[in-house]
Amino acid sequence: MAKKSRQSSFLRNLTVYGALAVATLFSVWPVTIMVEEGFDIDLSPIFSGKGMTTVAGFLPYYSGGIHPTIIHYLDALSFNSFFRLMGNTLTIAAISITIALITGVVVAYALARVPIKGKSLISYMLLALRAVSPFVVVVPLYIVFTRAGLWDTYGGVAIAEELLILSVVVWMIRGFFSDIPNEIYDAASISGASEWQIFRHVAFRMVIPGIVVTALFAFVLIWNEFVISDILTGPVAKTVAVGVWTGLGENTQTFKVIRFDDLNAAGTLAWIPAIAVMLLIRKYLAKGFSLGTASKDA
Amino acid sequence: MNKVYRNSGSLVGWYLLLLPLLVVLAVVEFYPLLSGINLSLTDANGSFSTANYAQMLSDPAFYTAIEVSLGYSIGSTIVCLIIGLTLTFLVTLKVRGRTVFEALFIFPLAVSPILAGVLWSPSSIWDDFFGFTHYILHLPFIDELSPVFFFPVMIVSEAWLWSPLIMLVALSVINSQAKQISEAAELHGASDWKRFVMISLPTVLRSPVMQFIIVLRLIDSLRAFEIPLAWSNWVGFQSFIGSPVDTLSLFLYKLIFVPLYHFPIGLVSAVGVALLAVTLFVALGLIRLLDRIGVR
């Protein structure tokens, strides 16, 4: 690289950090507001410049008042039984992800490696599953579930959540199987292993990390999912995302009063586990989305 | 696929292994879809009729919903792409602490869509922002209830939510495919911006993965629901259909849950089928893409 003078490098860094700061503000600001309003801190007097006055003519004094309180977080956890919602969501996610993995991993492998017929049909069906709006499916499901007594049960919602995660799970794991170098498959095949043995003893073990990443991503999807769980759950099996929206407002006769402090406190509590998982898997997530193409045509 | 298959006689077992998936698909996809199509073609007496479709097609609210959905979908995908690629460019610059910034840029991805509708609401971020623009910059207050303001905000909040995904995918493409060329160009003295625009950007946009993600975004935002639902509360359109926040999904939701409309299940199913047709039409593009990638 051509050697640059110290001054131009300083200017470059200044511009770069300036741009990074603006981008960070854009990404993080709404979340910051959420956390801060959960503590009932109102910064608007500062931003409008109206909160600052002076005492005795020269001492700057902030008259807006900042009185942080954790009462809204406590409310969310006690009155609005946030822990129970979290437990509900975890149970639903566990059932749903288990079903998706049991049915999906083998299919993902078959789509990636085994020369069976009808692969494209399965791909089409998974794609249609992704393209279908939840509403198209949830209304008939709602009718069936209420008749069958599955409405507002963990099992019912967990099955319906397959709508959301099944295609993602199969696609991502399929990509992880494709990422395994062909040499390994060929070596196993030449050693006399059957396709099933290759799957069971070689490929499956190699994609276990990928399966974990996929499962965690599916967990975040279910954790944040609103439509399916809103319609298919009631007071018993309500999930976090639904609780954040519906549990914290009061329906009066004509309109809904939304209590923003509680909403933001609950939102923060709902966001923390999701961001923790996302930060954990972000390096592998892009690889999962590469559908097994990233490493091949390099 | 140039692989050695010694035991290809034993493939029958694999068909059996596909069965559990097909059962799940039957429960959550085929049955509800067929049932929905059936309901949409049935009138109140249980006999065959196309009255539901006629009613749907004569309802101006339906056309508004289609326009809103298309505008929302295309707008938010384009904005999402622009934001995501901007973030990518910033993160690929060589400065200290870029992994920290990368982690900060991920933040929106963990926000649930319904919460994004709350966070971008007038009473959350715009409260402070308008205080700043009005009292410090002396700009006039902006009417939050006008579609000219809230529709772009809805689009930006949808884009905000998914821009980290674009960034992650773009980064993985750049790292696996454009890094070496980019480094070679750096040796020749090309600037960061030039290298990004002339090497990384074409690679990213041409990569099947990115095109796949873009089409997925188009499909997903075509049926967007949560952010429009939240905004229908902020701007007072909770119970009116045909408003500028009504995407097709929200239109359906209101038909179902607003008591005024008495849950017209045939009409709801007809709109559902129409929504399905629109999304599948977009999905056809995705299938052709998948063919090109060779994923299938």
Tab-separated table of N, CA, C and O in Angstrom, chain B residues 26-27 35 49 94 97 100 116 121 130 134 141-142 159 207 218 223 226 231 246 251-252 259 269 287 296:
chain	number	residue	atom	x	y	z
B	26	ALA	N	-48.382	-32.218	5.365
B	26	ALA	CA	-49.815	-32.427	5.150
B	26	ALA	C	-50.627	-31.695	6.211
B	26	ALA	O	-51.643	-31.076	5.916
B	27	VAL	N	-50.156	-31.759	7.454
B	27	VAL	CA	-50.909	-31.129	8.542
B	27	VAL	C	-50.868	-29.611	8.449
B	27	VAL	O	-51.900	-28.952	8.539
B	35	SER	N	-58.406	-26.817	2.475
B	35	SER	CA	-59.586	-26.416	3.233
B	35	SER	C	-59.918	-24.951	2.981
B	35	SER	O	-61.082	-24.572	2.856
B	49	SER	N	-70.014	-21.840	-4.941
B	49	SER	CA	-70.298	-20.547	-5.545
B	49	SER	C	-69.016	-19.738	-5.629
B	49	SER	O	-68.071	-19.958	-4.862
B	94	LYS	N	-10.904	-1.115	7.152
B	94	LYS	CA	-9.916	-1.562	8.143
B	94	LYS	C	-9.743	-0.509	9.232
B	94	LYS	O	-8.990	0.442	9.091
B	97	GLY	N	-11.714	-2.111	16.126
B	97	GLY	CA	-13.008	-2.318	16.755
B	97	GLY	C	-14.111	-2.601	15.763
B	97	GLY	O	-15.282	-2.374	16.040
B	100	VAL	N	-16.688	-5.038	16.993
B	100	VAL	CA	-17.674	-4.456	17.917
B	100	VAL	C	-18.814	-3.826	17.136
B	100	VAL	O	-19.988	-4.030	17.433
B	116	ALA	N	-40.632	-4.025	16.578
B	116	ALA	CA	-40.114	-2.992	15.670
B	116	ALA	C	-41.209	-1.967	15.387
B	116	ALA	O	-40.940	-0.775	15.278
B	121	SER	N	-42.517	3.777	16.633
B	121	SER	CA	-43.789	4.491	16.725
B	121	SER	C	-43.556	5.958	17.089
B	121	SER	O	-42.502	6.309	17.605
B	130	PHE	N	-38.522	14.706	17.114
B	130	PHE	CA	-39.250	15.909	16.724
B	130	PHE	C	-39.028	17.035	17.717
B	130	PHE	O	-39.044	18.207	17.349
B	134	HIS	N	-37.767	20.451	16.220
B	134	HIS	CA	-38.628	21.618	16.376
B	134	HIS	C	-37.967	22.712	17.220
B	134	HIS	O	-37.910	23.864	16.830
B	141	PHE	N	-43.397	21.189	13.115
B	141	PHE	CA	-43.748	19.823	13.482
B	141	PHE	C	-44.270	19.068	12.269
B	141	PHE	O	-44.906	19.654	11.384
B	142	ILE	N	-43.999	17.767	12.242
B	142	ILE	CA	-44.462	16.955	11.120
B	142	ILE	C	-45.718	16.207	11.547
B	142	ILE	O	-45.803	15.733	12.681
B	159	ALA	N	-37.067	-2.360	6.873
B	159	ALA	CA	-35.710	-2.485	6.325
B	159	ALA	C	-34.676	-2.543	7.453
B	159	ALA	O	-33.731	-3.329	7.411
B	207	SER	N	-24.027	-12.931	-6.660
B	207	SER	CA	-24.010	-14.246	-6.014
B	207	SER	C	-25.432	-14.761	-5.832
B	207	SER	O	-26.335	-14.013	-5.449
B	218	LEU	N	-38.517	-10.179	-0.472
B	218	LEU	CA	-39.682	-9.718	-1.232
B	218	LEU	C	-40.929	-10.496	-0.813
B	218	LEU	O	-41.977	-9.912	-0.549
B	223	ARG	N	-46.144	-10.242	2.539
B	223	ARG	CA	-47.196	-10.657	3.464
B	223	ARG	C	-46.958	-10.057	4.845
B	223	ARG	O	-47.422	-10.578	5.846
B	226	GLU	N	-46.861	-7.553	11.064
B	226	GLU	CA	-46.697	-7.032	12.412
B	226	GLU	C	-46.523	-5.519	12.451
B	226	GLU	O	-47.195	-4.832	13.231
B	231	TRP	N	-48.714	-0.042	13.441
B	231	TRP	CA	-48.980	1.308	12.947
B	231	TRP	C	-50.463	1.597	12.810
B	231	TRP	O	-50.892	2.735	12.954
B	246	ASP	N	-53.052	-0.912	5.401
B	246	ASP	CA	-53.563	-2.270	5.203
B	246	ASP	C	-52.795	-3.044	4.145
B	246	ASP	O	-53.065	-2.924	2.955
B	251	PHE	N	-55.330	-6.687	6.148
B	251	PHE	CA	-56.685	-6.666	5.615
B	251	PHE	C	-57.436	-7.933	6.068
B	251	PHE	O	-58.552	-7.859	6.599
B	252	LEU	N	-56.759	-9.078	5.928
B	252	LEU	CA	-57.334	-10.349	6.380
B	252	LEU	C	-57.593	-10.328	7.878
B	252	LEU	O	-58.662	-10.727	8.355
B	259	PRO	N	-65.045	-6.830	14.938
B	259	PRO	CA	-66.413	-7.357	15.035
B	259	PRO	C	-67.343	-6.810	13.956
B	259	PRO	O	-68.261	-7.505	13.516
B	269	SER	N	-61.226	-16.500	3.221
B	269	SER	CA	-60.516	-17.554	2.500
B	269	SER	C	-60.186	-17.112	1.083
B	269	SER	O	-59.094	-17.410	0.569
B	287	ILE	N	-37.961	-20.039	-7.605
B	287	ILE	CA	-37.718	-21.397	-8.086
B	287	ILE	C	-36.712	-21.378	-9.228
B	287	ILE	O	-35.770	-22.173	-9.266
B	296	ARG	N	-31.700	-27.432	-5.941
B	296	ARG	CA	-32.703	-28.478	-5.854
B	296	ARG	C	-32.111	-29.858	-6.121
B	296	ARG	O	-31.831	-30.262	-7.143
